[in-house]
Tab-separated table of C-alpha atoms in Angstrom:
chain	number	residue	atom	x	y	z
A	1	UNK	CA	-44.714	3.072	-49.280
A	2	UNK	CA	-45.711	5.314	-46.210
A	3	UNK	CA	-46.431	2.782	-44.187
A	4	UNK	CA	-43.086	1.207	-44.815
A	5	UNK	CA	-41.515	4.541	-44.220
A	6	UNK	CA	-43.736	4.861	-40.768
A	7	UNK	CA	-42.906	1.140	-39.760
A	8	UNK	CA	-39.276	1.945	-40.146
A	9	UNK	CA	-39.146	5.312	-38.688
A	10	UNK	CA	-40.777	3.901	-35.721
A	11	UNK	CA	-38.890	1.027	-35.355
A	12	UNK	CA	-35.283	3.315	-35.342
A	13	UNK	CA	-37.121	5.376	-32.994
A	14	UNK	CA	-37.926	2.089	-30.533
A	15	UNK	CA	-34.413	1.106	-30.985
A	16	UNK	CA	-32.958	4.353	-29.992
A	17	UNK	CA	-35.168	4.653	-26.971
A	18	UNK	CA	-33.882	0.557	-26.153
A	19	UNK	CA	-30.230	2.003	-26.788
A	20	UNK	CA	-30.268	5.170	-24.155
A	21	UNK	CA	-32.597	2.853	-21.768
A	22	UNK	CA	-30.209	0.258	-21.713
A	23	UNK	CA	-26.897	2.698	-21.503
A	24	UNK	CA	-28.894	4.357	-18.442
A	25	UNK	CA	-29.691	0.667	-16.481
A	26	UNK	CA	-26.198	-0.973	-17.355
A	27	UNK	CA	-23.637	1.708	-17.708
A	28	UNK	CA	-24.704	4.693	-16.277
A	29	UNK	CA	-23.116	5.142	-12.689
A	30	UNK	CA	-26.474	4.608	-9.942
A	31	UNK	CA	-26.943	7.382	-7.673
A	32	UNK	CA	-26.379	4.865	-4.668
A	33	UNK	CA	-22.590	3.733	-6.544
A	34	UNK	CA	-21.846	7.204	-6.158
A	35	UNK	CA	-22.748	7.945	-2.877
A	36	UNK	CA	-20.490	5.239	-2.256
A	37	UNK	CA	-17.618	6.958	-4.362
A	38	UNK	CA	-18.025	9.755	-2.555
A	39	UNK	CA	-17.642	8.024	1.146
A	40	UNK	CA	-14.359	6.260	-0.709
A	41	UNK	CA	-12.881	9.254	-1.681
A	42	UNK	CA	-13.231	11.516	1.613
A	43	UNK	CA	-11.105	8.440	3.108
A	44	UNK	CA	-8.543	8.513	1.029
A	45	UNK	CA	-8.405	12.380	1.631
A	46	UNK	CA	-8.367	12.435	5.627
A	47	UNK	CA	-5.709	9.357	5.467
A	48	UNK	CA	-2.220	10.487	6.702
A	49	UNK	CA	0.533	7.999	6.824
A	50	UNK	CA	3.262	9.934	8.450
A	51	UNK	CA	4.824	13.011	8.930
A	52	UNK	CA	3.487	15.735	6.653
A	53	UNK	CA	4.122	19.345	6.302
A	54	UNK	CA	1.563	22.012	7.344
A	55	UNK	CA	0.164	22.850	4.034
A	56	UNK	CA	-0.352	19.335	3.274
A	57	UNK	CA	-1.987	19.039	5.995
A	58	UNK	CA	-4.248	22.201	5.791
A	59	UNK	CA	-5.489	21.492	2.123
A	60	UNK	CA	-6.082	17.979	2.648
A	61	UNK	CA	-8.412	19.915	5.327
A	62	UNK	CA	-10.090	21.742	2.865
A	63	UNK	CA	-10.213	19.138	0.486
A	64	UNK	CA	-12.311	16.668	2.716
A	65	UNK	CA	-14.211	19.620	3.939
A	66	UNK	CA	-16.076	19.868	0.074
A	67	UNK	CA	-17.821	16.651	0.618
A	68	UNK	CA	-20.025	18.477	3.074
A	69	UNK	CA	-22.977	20.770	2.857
A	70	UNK	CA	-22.320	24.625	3.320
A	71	UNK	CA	-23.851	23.275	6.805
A	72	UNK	CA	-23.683	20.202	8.636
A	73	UNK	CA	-25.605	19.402	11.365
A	74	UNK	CA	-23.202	16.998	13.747
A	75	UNK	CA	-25.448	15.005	16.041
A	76	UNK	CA	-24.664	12.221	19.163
A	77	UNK	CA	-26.683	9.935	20.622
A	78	UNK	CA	-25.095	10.808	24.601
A	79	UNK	CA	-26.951	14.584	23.699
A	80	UNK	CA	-30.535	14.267	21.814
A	81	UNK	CA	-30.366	17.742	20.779
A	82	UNK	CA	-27.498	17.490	18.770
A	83	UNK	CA	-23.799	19.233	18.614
A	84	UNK	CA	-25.089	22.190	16.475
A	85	UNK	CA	-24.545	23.347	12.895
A	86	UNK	CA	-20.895	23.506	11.377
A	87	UNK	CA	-19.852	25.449	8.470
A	88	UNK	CA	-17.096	24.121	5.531
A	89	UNK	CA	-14.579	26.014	7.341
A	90	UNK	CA	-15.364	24.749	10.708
A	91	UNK	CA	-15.446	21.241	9.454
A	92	UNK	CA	-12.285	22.322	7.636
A	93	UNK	CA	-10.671	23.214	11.162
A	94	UNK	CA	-11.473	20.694	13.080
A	95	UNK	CA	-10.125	18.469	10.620
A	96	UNK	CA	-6.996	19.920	10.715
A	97	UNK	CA	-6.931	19.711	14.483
A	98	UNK	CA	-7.860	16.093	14.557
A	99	UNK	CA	-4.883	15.187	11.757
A	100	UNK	CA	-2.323	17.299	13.938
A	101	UNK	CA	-2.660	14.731	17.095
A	102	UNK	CA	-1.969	11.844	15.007
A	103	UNK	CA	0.937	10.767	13.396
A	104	UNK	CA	-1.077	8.109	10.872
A	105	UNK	CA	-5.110	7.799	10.924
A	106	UNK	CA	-7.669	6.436	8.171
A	107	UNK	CA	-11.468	6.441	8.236
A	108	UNK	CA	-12.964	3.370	6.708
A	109	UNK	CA	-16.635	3.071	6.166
A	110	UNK	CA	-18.309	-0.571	6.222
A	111	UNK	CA	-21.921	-1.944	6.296
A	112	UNK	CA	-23.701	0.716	4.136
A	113	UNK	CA	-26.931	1.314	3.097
A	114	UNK	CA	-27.914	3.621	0.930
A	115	UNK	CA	-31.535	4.899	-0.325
A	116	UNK	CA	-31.991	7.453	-1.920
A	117	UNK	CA	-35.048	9.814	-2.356
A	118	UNK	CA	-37.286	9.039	-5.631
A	119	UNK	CA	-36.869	12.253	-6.589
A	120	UNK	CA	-32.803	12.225	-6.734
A	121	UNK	CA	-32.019	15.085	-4.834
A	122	UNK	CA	-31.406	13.163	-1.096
A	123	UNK	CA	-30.177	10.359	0.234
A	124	UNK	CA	-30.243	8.376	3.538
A	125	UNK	CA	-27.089	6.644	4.544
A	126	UNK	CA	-25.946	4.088	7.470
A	127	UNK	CA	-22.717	2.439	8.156
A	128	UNK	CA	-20.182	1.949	10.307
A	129	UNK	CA	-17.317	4.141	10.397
A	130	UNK	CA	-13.864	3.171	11.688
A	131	UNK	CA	-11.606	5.469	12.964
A	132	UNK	CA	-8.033	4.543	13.469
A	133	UNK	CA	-5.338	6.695	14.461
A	134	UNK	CA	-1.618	6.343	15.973
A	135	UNK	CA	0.413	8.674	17.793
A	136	UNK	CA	2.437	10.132	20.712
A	137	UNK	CA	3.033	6.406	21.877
A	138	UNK	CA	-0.587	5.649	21.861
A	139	UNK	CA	-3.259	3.815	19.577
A	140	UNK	CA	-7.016	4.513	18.768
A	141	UNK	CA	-9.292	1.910	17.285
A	142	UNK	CA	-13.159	3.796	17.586
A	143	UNK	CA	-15.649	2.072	15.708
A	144	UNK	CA	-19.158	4.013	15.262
A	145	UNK	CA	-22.526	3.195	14.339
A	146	UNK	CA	-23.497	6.323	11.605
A	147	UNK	CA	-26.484	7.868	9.468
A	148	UNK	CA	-26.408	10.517	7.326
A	149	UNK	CA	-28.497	12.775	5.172
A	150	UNK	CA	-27.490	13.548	2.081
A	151	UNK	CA	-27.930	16.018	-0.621
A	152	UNK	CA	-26.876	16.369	-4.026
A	153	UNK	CA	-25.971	19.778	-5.370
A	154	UNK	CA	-24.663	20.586	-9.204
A	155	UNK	CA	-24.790	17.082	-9.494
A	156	UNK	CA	-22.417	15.950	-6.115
A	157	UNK	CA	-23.736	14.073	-2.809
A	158	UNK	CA	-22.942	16.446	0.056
A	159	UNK	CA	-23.336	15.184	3.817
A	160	UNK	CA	-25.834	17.698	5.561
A	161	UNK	CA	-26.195	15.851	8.737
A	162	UNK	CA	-24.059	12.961	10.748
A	163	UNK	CA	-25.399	11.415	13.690
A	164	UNK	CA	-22.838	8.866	15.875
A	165	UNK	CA	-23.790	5.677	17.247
A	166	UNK	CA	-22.210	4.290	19.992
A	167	UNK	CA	-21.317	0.402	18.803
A	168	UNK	CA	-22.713	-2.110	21.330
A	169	UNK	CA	-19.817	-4.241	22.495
A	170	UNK	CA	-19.948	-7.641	23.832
């Protein structure tokens, strides 16, 4: 009778542990899916399609300013030693600035790759960001080769350092 008792009790326990491994492998949202997400999201936040108003404009500033570390380093291949540390609120800013010169603009990001640390706490990403903006009579189509470094922190992926790529155009 024990042993039936232990054979069972073991067996419910080897199911349970099948159940949660299984809802971790096939439903559970991957780190790298959300990393993804995340890159998703901060373009639909920086899109403008027209004329908005100023506090629009400032807290969809703000807003895409949260996907990034307290600090982000901003790097560029034409200077090696790199642009120099921003803060949210600088990021924030210049954000702002950039939306005010254009009357529509979208950031898409293609191409990426995504690995992330065994340990679950960083993340190396490259793409290709597209930058496209209209405005004043004029049109910008910039595409640009990108990594970043990512980190996650109470449980979102935060960029803590960009570096830009020129594209090689033939």
């Amino acid at each position: 009778m024990k042993r039936k008792l232990l054979l069972t009790g073991s067996a419910v326990l080897l199911l349970a542990a099948l159940a949660v491994g299984a809802y971790f492998l096939f439903f559970a949202e991957k780190e790298d899916a959300r990393i993804r997400r995340g890159f998703n999201e901060l373009s639909e936040t920086v899109r403008k399609n027209g004329n908005e108003g100023m506090l629009v404009a400032l807290e969809k500033a703000k807003t895409a300013s949260k996907f990034f570390d307290d600090y982000c380093t901003l790097r560029l291949d034409q200077i090696p030693q790199g642009v120099g540390v921003m803060s949210r609120d600088n990021v924030a800013s210049n954000t702002a600035l950039l939306r005010k010169y254009f009357n529509t603009m979208r950031i898409s990001f293609y191409d990426m790759a995504v690995l992330v640390d065994p340990g679950g706490k960083e993340a190396q990403v490259t793409f290709t960001a597209v930058f496209k903006g209209s405005g004043a009579g004029r049109s910008l189509e910039e595409p640009r080769e990108m990594d970043a470094e990512l980190v996650k922190k109470n449980g979102r992926w935060l960029i803590r350092t960009l570096a830009f790529r020129e594209v090689i155009r033939k």
